[in-house]
Coordinates of C-alpha atoms in Angstrom, one line a residue:
M82 CA 0.0 0.0 0.0
N83 CA 1.6 3.3 -1.1
E84 CA -1.3 5.7 -1.3
V85 CA -4.4 6.3 0.9
F86 CA -7.2 8.8 0.3
T87 CA -10.1 9.8 2.6
P88 CA -13.1 11.5 0.9
T89 CA -14.2 14.9 2.1
L90 CA -16.9 14.8 4.8
V91 CA -18.1 18.4 4.6
T92 CA -18.3 20.9 1.7
S93 CA -18.7 24.2 3.6
T94 CA -21.1 26.9 2.4
Y95 CA -18.7 29.5 3.7
R96 CA -15.9 31.0 1.6
T97 CA -13.9 32.6 4.4
I98 CA -13.2 32.5 8.1
P99 CA -14.9 35.9 8.8
E100 CA -18.0 34.7 6.9
A101 CA -18.1 31.5 9.1
L102 CA -17.6 33.5 12.3
Q103 CA -20.5 35.9 11.4
A104 CA -22.7 32.8 11.0
R105 CA -21.6 31.5 14.4
V106 CA -22.5 34.7 16.2
V107 CA -25.9 34.7 14.6
A108 CA -26.4 31.1 15.7
A109 CA -25.1 31.4 19.3
P110 CA -24.5 35.0 20.3
R111 CA -24.6 34.4 24.1
H112 CA -22.6 31.2 24.1
A113 CA -19.4 31.5 26.2
A114 CA -16.5 31.4 23.7
F115 CA -13.5 32.2 25.9
D116 CA -12.1 32.1 29.4
I117 CA -9.7 35.0 30.0
P118 CA -7.3 35.2 33.0
T119 CA -7.5 38.4 35.0
A120 CA -4.9 40.3 37.0
A121 CA -6.7 39.2 40.2
G122 CA -6.1 35.6 39.4
T123 CA -9.7 34.8 38.4
W124 CA -11.2 34.0 35.0
R125 CA -13.9 35.9 33.1
Q126 CA -16.0 34.6 30.3
V127 CA -16.4 36.3 26.9
S128 CA -19.4 35.5 24.7
T129 CA -19.3 35.0 21.0
R130 CA -21.2 38.3 20.5
D131 CA -18.8 40.3 22.7
F132 CA -15.8 38.8 20.9
V133 CA -17.1 39.6 17.5
F134 CA -18.1 43.1 18.6
D135 CA -14.4 43.6 19.7
V136 CA -13.1 42.1 16.5
R137 CA -15.2 44.3 14.3
R138 CA -14.2 47.4 16.3
L139 CA -10.5 46.6 15.8
A140 CA -11.1 45.8 12.2
K141 CA -12.7 49.2 11.7
G142 CA -9.6 50.8 13.3
L143 CA -7.3 49.0 10.9
I144 CA -9.4 50.3 7.9
A145 CA -9.3 53.8 9.3
H146 CA -5.5 53.5 9.6
G147 CA -5.3 52.8 5.9
I148 CA -4.8 49.0 6.0
Q149 CA -5.8 47.7 2.5
P150 CA -6.9 44.2 1.3
G151 CA -3.9 42.0 0.9
D152 CA -1.6 44.1 3.2
R153 CA 0.5 42.0 5.5
V154 CA 0.2 42.6 9.3
V155 CA 2.4 40.8 11.8
I156 CA 1.4 39.5 15.2
F157 CA 4.4 39.2 17.5
C158 CA 2.8 38.1 20.8
A159 CA 2.5 35.2 23.3
T160 CA -0.7 33.1 23.3
Q161 CA -3.5 35.2 24.8
Y162 CA -6.9 36.6 24.0
A163 CA -5.4 39.7 22.4
W164 CA -3.7 37.5 19.8
T165 CA -7.0 36.1 18.7
L166 CA -8.6 39.6 18.6
A167 CA -5.8 40.8 16.4
D168 CA -5.9 37.7 14.2
L169 CA -9.7 38.0 13.3
A170 CA -9.6 41.8 13.1
I171 CA -6.9 41.6 10.4
S172 CA -8.9 39.0 8.6
Y173 CA -12.1 41.1 8.7
A174 CA -10.2 44.0 7.3
G175 CA -9.2 41.8 4.3
A176 CA -5.5 41.9 5.2
V177 CA -3.1 38.9 5.7
I178 CA -2.0 37.7 9.1
V179 CA 1.8 37.0 9.6
P180 CA 2.4 35.3 12.9
I181 CA 5.9 35.6 14.6
Y182 CA 6.8 33.3 17.6
D183 CA 6.9 35.4 20.7
T184 CA 10.3 33.9 21.5
A185 CA 11.8 34.7 18.1
A186 CA 15.3 36.3 18.0
P187 CA 15.8 39.7 16.4
A188 CA 17.5 38.1 13.4
Q189 CA 14.5 35.9 12.8
V190 CA 12.1 38.8 13.1
R191 CA 14.3 40.7 10.5
A192 CA 14.2 37.8 8.1
I193 CA 10.4 37.5 8.2
L194 CA 10.0 41.3 7.7
T195 CA 12.4 41.2 4.8
D196 CA 10.5 38.4 3.2
C197 CA 6.9 39.6 3.5
T198 CA 7.2 43.4 3.9
P199 CA 4.4 44.0 6.4
V200 CA 2.7 47.4 6.8
A201 CA 1.7 47.2 10.4
G202 CA 2.0 45.0 13.5
F203 CA 0.6 43.8 16.8
V204 CA 2.9 43.0 19.8
G205 CA 2.3 41.7 23.3
T206 CA 4.8 43.7 25.3
S207 CA 7.0 46.8 25.2
S208 CA 10.1 44.6 24.7
Q209 CA 8.5 43.0 21.6
R210 CA 7.6 46.4 20.4
D211 CA 11.3 47.4 20.7
I212 CA 12.4 44.3 18.8
L213 CA 9.9 44.9 16.0
M214 CA 10.6 48.6 15.7
Q215 CA 14.4 47.9 15.5
A216 CA 13.7 45.2 12.9
C217 CA 11.7 47.6 10.9
A218 CA 14.5 50.2 11.0
D219 CA 17.1 47.5 10.0
T220 CA 15.0 46.4 7.0
Q221 CA 13.9 50.0 6.1
I222 CA 10.2 49.1 6.5
Q223 CA 8.0 51.9 7.7
P224 CA 4.9 50.5 9.3
V225 CA 1.6 52.4 9.6
A226 CA 1.5 51.6 13.3
I227 CA 2.5 49.0 15.9
W228 CA -0.2 48.3 18.5
Q229 CA 0.7 46.8 21.9
A230 CA -1.7 44.4 23.7
D231 CA -0.8 45.3 27.3
G232 CA -1.3 49.0 27.0
E233 CA -4.0 51.4 25.7
D234 CA -3.2 50.8 22.0
F235 CA -6.1 48.4 21.4
A236 CA -8.6 50.8 22.9
D237 CA -7.2 53.7 20.8
L238 CA -7.3 51.6 17.7
G239 CA -10.9 50.7 18.3
A240 CA -11.8 54.4 19.0
K241 CA -10.2 55.4 15.7
G242 CA -12.5 53.0 13.9
S243 CA -15.6 54.8 15.0
E244 CA -15.5 56.7 11.8
I245 CA -16.0 53.5 9.8
T246 CA -19.5 52.3 9.4
D247 CA -20.8 48.7 9.7
S248 CA -21.6 48.6 6.0
E249 CA -18.1 49.7 5.1
L250 CA -16.6 46.9 7.2
D251 CA -19.1 44.3 5.8
A252 CA -18.3 45.4 2.2
R253 CA -14.6 44.9 2.9
R254 CA -15.3 41.5 4.5
S255 CA -17.6 40.3 1.7
Q256 CA -15.0 41.1 -1.0
L257 CA -12.9 38.2 0.3
A258 CA -12.9 35.0 -1.7
S259 CA -11.9 31.4 -0.8
E260 CA -8.8 31.7 -3.0
D261 CA -7.6 34.9 -1.3
L262 CA -4.6 34.7 1.0
A263 CA -5.6 34.5 4.7
T264 CA -2.2 34.1 6.3
I265 CA 1.5 33.6 5.7
V266 CA 2.8 31.1 8.3
Y267 CA 6.6 30.7 8.6
T268 CA 8.0 27.2 9.0
S269 CA 10.2 26.4 12.0
G270 CA 13.3 26.2 9.7
T271 CA 14.9 23.0 10.9
S272 CA 16.9 22.5 7.7
G273 CA 17.4 26.1 6.6
P274 CA 15.8 29.6 6.6
A275 CA 12.2 29.7 7.6
R276 CA 9.8 29.6 4.6
G277 CA 6.5 31.6 4.4
V278 CA 3.7 29.3 3.6
R279 CA 0.7 30.8 1.6
I280 CA -2.5 29.6 3.3
T281 CA -5.8 30.7 1.7
H282 CA -9.2 31.1 3.3
G283 CA -10.3 28.1 1.3
N284 CA -7.5 26.0 2.9
L285 CA -8.6 27.0 6.4
I286 CA -12.3 26.6 5.7
H287 CA -11.8 23.1 4.4
Q288 CA -9.6 22.1 7.3
V289 CA -11.8 23.7 10.0
S290 CA -15.0 22.1 8.6
N291 CA -13.7 18.6 7.9
V292 CA -11.5 18.2 11.0
A293 CA -14.4 19.3 13.2
A294 CA -16.7 16.7 11.4
A295 CA -14.1 14.0 11.9
Y296 CA -13.7 14.8 15.6
R297 CA -17.2 15.8 16.6
E298 CA -17.0 13.5 19.7
V299 CA -14.0 15.6 20.8
V300 CA -14.8 19.2 19.8
H301 CA -18.4 20.3 20.6
D302 CA -20.2 23.2 22.2
Q303 CA -20.3 21.5 25.7
G304 CA -16.5 21.2 25.8
V305 CA -13.7 23.2 27.2
T306 CA -10.1 23.4 26.1
I307 CA -7.0 25.4 27.2
L308 CA -4.6 26.7 24.6
V309 CA -1.0 26.6 25.7
L310 CA 0.8 26.0 22.4
P311 CA 2.1 29.2 20.7
L312 CA -0.6 30.6 18.4
A313 CA 2.1 31.4 15.8
H314 CA 2.1 27.6 15.3
V315 CA -0.4 26.5 12.7
L316 CA -1.7 23.6 14.8
A317 CA -2.7 25.9 17.7
R318 CA -4.2 28.4 15.2
A319 CA -6.2 25.7 13.4
L320 CA -7.4 24.3 16.7
Q321 CA -8.5 27.7 17.9
L322 CA -10.6 28.3 14.7
I323 CA -12.2 24.8 15.0
C324 CA -13.1 25.3 18.7
L325 CA -14.4 28.9 18.1
L326 CA -16.7 27.9 15.2
Q327 CA -17.9 24.7 16.9
G328 CA -18.6 26.5 20.2
M329 CA -15.9 24.8 22.4
R330 CA -14.9 27.3 25.1
I331 CA -11.2 28.3 24.9
G332 CA -9.0 29.3 27.8
Y333 CA -5.5 30.8 27.3
I334 CA -2.2 30.4 29.1
A335 CA 1.2 31.4 27.7
N336 CA 3.3 29.4 30.1
P337 CA 3.1 25.6 30.0
Q338 CA 4.0 25.4 33.7
Q339 CA 0.6 27.0 34.5
L340 CA -1.3 24.3 32.7
L341 CA -2.3 22.2 35.7
A342 CA -3.3 25.2 37.8
A343 CA -5.5 26.5 34.9
A344 CA -6.9 23.0 34.4
A345 CA -8.0 22.8 38.0
R346 CA -10.1 26.0 37.5
L347 CA -11.4 25.5 34.0
K348 CA -11.8 21.7 34.0
P349 CA -11.0 21.1 30.3
T350 CA -12.5 18.2 28.4
F351 CA -9.9 18.3 25.6
L352 CA -6.3 19.4 25.4
V353 CA -3.6 19.6 22.7
V354 CA -0.2 18.8 24.1
V355 CA 3.3 17.9 23.0
P356 CA 4.7 14.5 24.1
R357 CA 7.1 16.1 26.5
I358 CA 4.2 17.3 28.8
L359 CA 2.9 13.7 29.1
E360 CA 6.4 12.4 29.8
K361 CA 6.9 15.0 32.6
I362 CA 3.5 14.2 34.2
R363 CA 4.4 10.5 34.2
A364 CA 7.9 11.1 35.6
A365 CA 6.5 13.4 38.3
A366 CA 3.9 10.7 39.3
V367 CA 6.7 8.2 39.6
V368 CA 8.8 10.6 41.8
R369 CA 5.8 11.3 44.1
A370 CA 5.0 7.6 44.5
K371 CA 8.6 6.9 45.5
E372 CA 8.6 9.7 48.0
K373 CA 5.6 8.1 49.6
H374 CA 7.3 4.7 49.5
L375 CA 4.8 3.5 46.9
G376 CA 7.2 3.2 44.0
R377 CA 6.8 -0.6 43.6
L378 CA 3.0 -0.4 43.8
F379 CA 2.9 2.5 41.3
H380 CA 5.1 0.4 38.9
H381 CA 2.4 -2.3 39.0
A382 CA -0.3 0.3 38.5
E383 CA 1.5 1.5 35.4
I384 CA 1.7 -2.0 34.0
T385 CA -2.0 -2.5 34.6
A386 CA -2.9 0.8 33.0
I387 CA -0.8 0.0 29.9
H388 CA -2.4 -3.4 29.5
V389 CA -5.9 -2.0 30.0
G390 CA -5.2 0.9 27.6
Q391 CA -3.9 -1.5 25.0
A392 CA -7.0 -3.6 25.3
R393 CA -9.3 -0.5 25.0
L394 CA -7.5 0.6 21.9
L395 CA -7.9 -2.8 20.3
G396 CA -11.5 -3.0 21.3
C397 CA -11.2 -6.1 23.5
S398 CA -11.3 -7.0 27.1
P399 CA -8.1 -6.9 29.2
A400 CA -6.8 -10.0 30.9
W401 CA -8.6 -11.1 34.1
R402 CA -5.8 -10.2 36.5
Y403 CA -5.8 -6.6 35.2
R404 CA -9.5 -6.3 35.4
C405 CA -9.3 -7.3 39.0
S406 CA -6.5 -5.0 40.0
Y407 CA -7.8 -2.0 38.0
P408 CA -10.4 -0.7 40.6
V409 CA -7.7 -0.7 43.4
Y410 CA -5.2 1.2 41.3
D411 CA -7.9 3.6 40.1
R412 CA -8.7 4.6 43.7
L413 CA -5.0 4.9 44.7
F414 CA -3.5 6.5 41.6
Y415 CA -5.5 6.9 38.4
R416 CA -8.2 9.1 40.0
R417 CA -5.5 11.4 41.3
L418 CA -3.8 11.7 37.9
R419 CA -7.2 12.6 36.2
A420 CA -7.8 15.1 38.9
L421 CA -4.5 16.9 37.9
F422 CA -6.3 18.0 34.8
G423 CA -9.5 19.1 36.6
G424 CA -11.3 15.8 36.6
G425 CA -13.2 16.2 33.4
L426 CA -10.5 15.6 30.7
Q427 CA -11.7 13.0 28.2
W428 CA -9.4 13.6 25.2
M429 CA -5.8 14.7 24.5
L430 CA -4.3 15.2 21.1
S431 CA -0.6 14.8 20.9
G432 CA 1.4 16.4 18.1
G433 CA 4.7 18.1 17.3
A434 CA 6.9 15.1 18.0
P435 CA 6.7 11.3 18.0
L436 CA 4.7 9.9 21.0
Q437 CA 5.7 6.7 22.7
S438 CA 3.2 3.9 22.2
E439 CA 3.4 3.1 25.9
L440 CA 2.4 6.7 26.8
T441 CA -0.7 6.4 24.6
Q442 CA -1.6 3.1 26.2
L443 CA -0.9 4.4 29.8
F444 CA -3.0 7.5 29.6
T445 CA -5.8 5.7 27.8
G446 CA -5.7 3.1 30.6
I447 CA -6.0 5.7 33.3
G448 CA -9.1 7.1 31.6
I449 CA -7.8 9.9 29.3
K450 CA -8.0 8.9 25.6
V451 CA -4.9 10.1 23.6
L452 CA -5.0 10.7 19.9
E453 CA -1.8 11.2 17.9
G454 CA -1.8 13.2 14.7
Y455 CA 0.6 14.6 12.1
G456 CA 0.8 17.6 9.9
L457 CA 2.9 20.6 8.8
S458 CA 2.5 24.3 8.2
E459 CA 2.1 23.4 4.5
T460 CA -0.9 21.2 5.2
C461 CA -2.6 23.7 7.5
A462 CA -1.7 21.5 10.5
P463 CA -3.6 18.2 10.5
L464 CA -2.9 15.9 7.6
T465 CA -3.4 12.5 9.3
G466 CA -4.8 11.6 12.7
N467 CA -6.0 8.8 14.9
L468 CA -9.8 9.1 15.3
P469 CA -12.2 8.2 18.2
G470 CA -12.8 4.5 17.8
N471 CA -10.0 4.1 15.3
T472 CA -6.8 4.6 17.2
R473 CA -3.6 2.6 17.0
A474 CA -0.7 3.4 19.2
G475 CA 2.6 3.9 17.3
T476 CA 0.9 5.4 14.3
V477 CA -0.2 9.0 13.4
G478 CA -3.5 7.7 12.0
V479 CA -5.3 7.8 8.6
P480 CA -5.5 10.8 6.2
L481 CA -8.1 13.2 7.4
P482 CA -11.1 14.0 5.1
G483 CA -10.1 15.3 1.7
A484 CA -6.4 14.4 2.1
R485 CA -4.5 12.0 -0.1
V486 CA -1.2 10.7 1.2
R487 CA 1.3 8.8 -0.9
I488 CA 4.7 7.2 -0.1
S489 CA 7.3 7.8 -2.8
E490 CA 9.8 5.3 -4.0
T491 CA 12.4 6.8 -1.6
G492 CA 9.9 6.4 1.3
E493 CA 9.0 10.1 1.5
V494 CA 5.5 11.1 2.6
L495 CA 3.7 13.1 0.0
A496 CA 0.5 15.0 0.5
A497 CA -2.3 16.5 -1.6
G498 CA -5.8 17.8 -1.0
P499 CA -7.8 21.0 -0.3
G500 CA -6.0 21.6 2.9
V501 CA -2.6 21.6 1.4
A502 CA -1.2 25.1 0.7
A503 CA -0.5 26.2 -2.8
G504 CA 3.1 27.0 -2.1
Y505 CA 5.4 29.6 -0.5
W506 CA 5.4 33.4 -0.4
N507 CA 8.7 33.2 -2.2
R508 CA 7.5 31.4 -5.4
D509 CA 11.0 30.3 -6.3
L510 CA 10.8 27.7 -3.5
D511 CA 7.7 26.0 -5.0
A512 CA 9.4 24.0 -7.8
D513 CA 11.4 21.7 -5.4
A514 CA 8.5 21.5 -2.9
F515 CA 6.0 19.6 -5.1
V516 CA 6.2 16.5 -7.3
D517 CA 3.3 15.4 -9.6
G518 CA 0.9 17.7 -7.7
F519 CA 1.9 16.4 -4.2
F520 CA 3.7 18.3 -1.5
R521 CA 6.9 16.8 -0.4
T522 CA 6.8 16.7 3.4
G523 CA 10.5 15.6 3.9
D524 CA 9.3 13.0 6.3
L525 CA 9.8 9.2 5.9
G526 CA 7.1 6.7 6.6
H527 CA 4.9 3.8 5.5
F528 CA 1.3 2.6 5.9
D529 CA 0.2 -0.3 8.0
D530 CA -2.3 -2.8 6.7
D531 CA -5.2 -0.6 7.7
G532 CA -3.9 2.6 6.0
R533 CA -2.5 4.2 9.1
L534 CA 0.7 6.2 8.6
I535 CA 3.8 5.3 10.6
L536 CA 6.6 7.9 10.6
T537 CA 10.2 6.6 10.6
G538 CA 12.3 9.8 10.4
R539 CA 13.3 12.8 8.3
L540 CA 14.7 12.6 4.8
D541 CA 17.3 15.3 5.7
D542 CA 18.2 13.7 9.0
T543 CA 19.7 10.7 7.3
I544 CA 23.4 10.3 8.3
V545 CA 25.9 8.8 5.9
T546 CA 29.0 7.5 7.7
S547 CA 32.5 7.3 6.2
L548 CA 31.8 3.5 5.9
G549 CA 29.0 4.2 3.5
K550 CA 26.2 3.3 5.9
S551 CA 23.0 5.4 5.6
I552 CA 21.4 5.7 9.0
A553 CA 18.0 7.2 10.0
P554 CA 18.6 8.2 13.7
A555 CA 15.0 9.0 14.6
R556 CA 14.2 5.6 16.3
W557 CA 17.4 5.7 18.5
Q558 CA 16.8 9.4 19.4
N559 CA 13.2 8.7 20.4
L560 CA 14.2 5.7 22.5
V561 CA 16.7 7.9 24.5
E562 CA 14.3 10.8 24.8
R563 CA 11.9 8.5 26.7
H564 CA 14.0 9.1 29.8
P565 CA 12.5 11.9 31.9
L566 CA 16.0 13.5 32.4
V567 CA 16.5 13.8 28.6
A568 CA 15.1 16.8 26.7
H569 CA 16.8 16.1 23.3
A570 CA 19.0 13.3 22.0
V571 CA 20.7 14.0 18.7
A572 CA 22.9 11.5 16.8
I573 CA 25.8 13.0 15.0
G574 CA 28.3 11.3 12.6
A575 CA 28.1 12.4 9.0
G576 CA 31.4 11.4 7.3
K577 CA 32.6 9.6 10.5
P578 CA 33.2 5.9 11.0
H579 CA 30.9 5.7 14.0
L580 CA 28.0 7.7 15.5
S581 CA 28.2 9.9 18.6
A582 CA 25.5 11.9 20.3
L583 CA 24.6 15.2 22.0
I584 CA 22.3 14.6 24.9
F585 CA 20.6 17.8 26.2
V586 CA 19.3 17.3 29.8
D587 CA 15.9 18.5 31.0
P588 CA 17.0 21.1 33.6
E589 CA 13.9 21.1 35.7
S590 CA 13.9 17.3 36.0
V591 CA 17.7 17.1 36.7
V592 CA 17.5 19.8 39.4
A593 CA 14.7 17.8 41.2
V594 CA 16.7 14.6 41.1
A595 CA 19.9 16.4 42.1
R596 CA 18.2 17.8 45.2
R597 CA 17.1 14.4 46.4
R598 CA 20.6 13.0 45.8
G599 CA 22.3 16.0 47.6
D600 CA 24.2 17.1 44.6
L601 CA 24.5 20.8 45.4
E602 CA 26.1 21.8 42.2
L603 CA 23.5 20.2 39.9
A604 CA 20.7 21.3 42.3
Q605 CA 21.7 24.9 41.3
L606 CA 21.8 24.0 37.6
T607 CA 21.3 27.0 35.4
A608 CA 21.5 26.6 31.7
P609 CA 23.3 29.3 29.8
T610 CA 21.0 31.5 27.7
S611 CA 23.7 32.3 25.1
G612 CA 27.0 31.0 24.0
T613 CA 28.1 27.3 24.0
P614 CA 25.8 25.0 26.1
R615 CA 27.3 23.9 29.4
I616 CA 28.9 20.5 29.6
V617 CA 27.5 18.4 32.5
R618 CA 30.1 16.2 34.0
A619 CA 28.2 14.7 37.0
T620 CA 29.3 11.0 37.2
W621 CA 25.9 9.8 38.5
L622 CA 24.0 11.6 35.8
R623 CA 26.2 10.4 33.0
E624 CA 25.8 6.8 34.3
I625 CA 22.0 7.1 34.2
I626 CA 22.1 8.4 30.7
R627 CA 24.7 5.8 29.6
R628 CA 22.3 3.1 30.7
Q629 CA 19.5 4.6 28.7
I630 CA 21.8 4.8 25.7
N631 CA 22.7 1.2 26.1
R632 CA 19.0 0.3 26.1
A633 CA 18.4 2.3 23.0
N634 CA 21.5 0.7 21.3
A635 CA 20.0 -2.8 22.0
E636 CA 16.9 -1.9 20.0
V637 CA 18.7 -0.8 16.8
S638 CA 21.2 -2.3 14.3
R639 CA 24.9 -2.3 15.2
A640 CA 25.6 0.5 12.6
E641 CA 23.2 2.7 14.5
H642 CA 24.9 2.2 17.9
I643 CA 26.2 5.3 19.6
R644 CA 29.7 4.9 20.8
T645 CA 30.3 8.2 22.7
F646 CA 28.1 11.0 23.9
Q647 CA 28.4 14.5 25.4
L648 CA 26.0 15.6 28.1
L649 CA 24.9 19.2 27.8
A650 CA 22.6 21.7 29.5
A651 CA 21.1 24.6 27.6
D652 CA 18.2 27.0 27.8
L653 CA 16.2 25.3 25.1
S654 CA 13.9 28.4 24.6
A655 CA 16.8 30.8 24.1
H656 CA 19.2 28.9 21.8
H657 CA 17.4 29.9 18.6
E658 CA 20.3 28.8 16.5
L659 CA 20.0 25.2 17.9
F660 CA 16.3 24.7 18.4
T661 CA 13.2 26.0 16.7
P662 CA 10.4 27.7 18.7
T663 CA 8.6 24.3 18.7
Q664 CA 11.7 22.6 20.0
K665 CA 12.7 20.8 16.8
V666 CA 16.4 20.4 16.4
R667 CA 18.5 22.3 13.8
R668 CA 20.7 19.4 12.8
A669 CA 23.3 21.3 10.8
A670 CA 23.9 23.8 13.7
L671 CA 24.1 20.9 16.2
A672 CA 26.7 19.1 14.0
Q673 CA 28.8 22.3 14.1
L674 CA 28.4 22.5 17.8
A675 CA 29.6 18.9 18.2
A676 CA 32.7 19.7 16.2
Q677 CA 33.6 22.5 18.6
L678 CA 33.1 20.5 21.8
P679 CA 35.8 18.4 23.5
T680 CA 35.8 14.8 22.6
A681 CA 32.7 13.2 24.0
G682 CA 33.2 10.8 26.9
A683 CA 32.9 7.1 26.3

């Protein structure tokens, strides 16, 4: 099987996102659409009607400022309600949204401005305003205005729009067509400079309508979600539009460390997470159990949950001994884990990185169903996904409605369909990005017998050693990254006889373990925010990681074995040259780093 197609479920009657939102406010004006954190530590709800009123007010202000259809307007801001207001206001005014990650370095901001030449921008803070203004000066771009979310700028912008009538705004909005550009989303740039992806209103409408139809059990008007992923990422953006148009209430937090506190208050029914969050929750549960001298009991509870989860995913009954022990472990452990998320969480969607099959089974076993999906900026986020009632751990599911996925002769995953973008803002990049009408994802994979996609690595991650061996390191890296003390494992060795690795520790987890062990130096671990990452030499930590490496080596061929490794600490959010904002590794930069470091320890 080398190609799978899923027919479209819904052909939307709406051409654009503003048109769909106007229909939503007519259908449910008083429905609570958002939960917004306040300075007092409480949450206030915003109705669909009030949200659309604010959006239209800002859109009028943009028109009054001279923003024209097709103009590019950047949003440089952390995940928050103001981001969404700016997003939809720009769209209502007929302009094109250009998101920038709130953690982007000045050089990255300059590169985006140079590529898309925006006329205005929204920022979240004064420091982001300074970065954007400096980038405008450096690139000789003179914006109409830059509006800041945490000041009076939004109110002033809305006040300026009072001279624009409703009919003028609606005329601007109604001129939009499905083929018009809605947004330019810049890729994370793992293998080179970031590329601006041209996404139309038609792309978004297809995805929003069909993904919502495929996941109607998950996304509905009685549900609640919390957005923690950066809204500059196409997955968070697509999810937000789906929830907004389906009536699922949305809460916002910019810091992932605040997720559990927010969940306790908002009681979400659905969350989108990256695998690292699930790994950390599991690791924290293990630590707490050991502190209470329940480590061995929790280990058996994990085994039970994994077997029960596996049976649930296969649609069969677990073995008798697991059915018997499950109620006991549920009272002792599972119920408490569910309570961490507010007690009402039913579904989690994991994306952004490979998810261990065991984690899917574990969380499904404790009563939270995990769905893994796959997509890229160029596919408007979701391309394939595990579906309710059709989930298989270790896969990223079937093509979503309207998508056609093909595996090339070289094993590359190719994609086509109404949700796939037409190309890049820089049209010179399009020729190499498509083949026979299919977008080249750069990912390697194959289908199982039921048409589910299994990813095996990246085409540009393949390492060719001096012995002529071609090695795809993704499996080894994923195995090592299962350890809670490891944030990233990167195999290195192009042109060398044997592979080595850079292992980046998870500072938060290492500090917690170091404190329990009485290692005062590592208990004060601070990762450098610039310059070369710090080499970690603690013998006990190296031994723990070495054992994990040995376990990973045992699961791969001899040619894929790692002989030596260097243990490093780094501020993963600050080293933009090594990691993307979504924590994907920049392999070329890491290979250069490896060449500069002392010889890795055996």
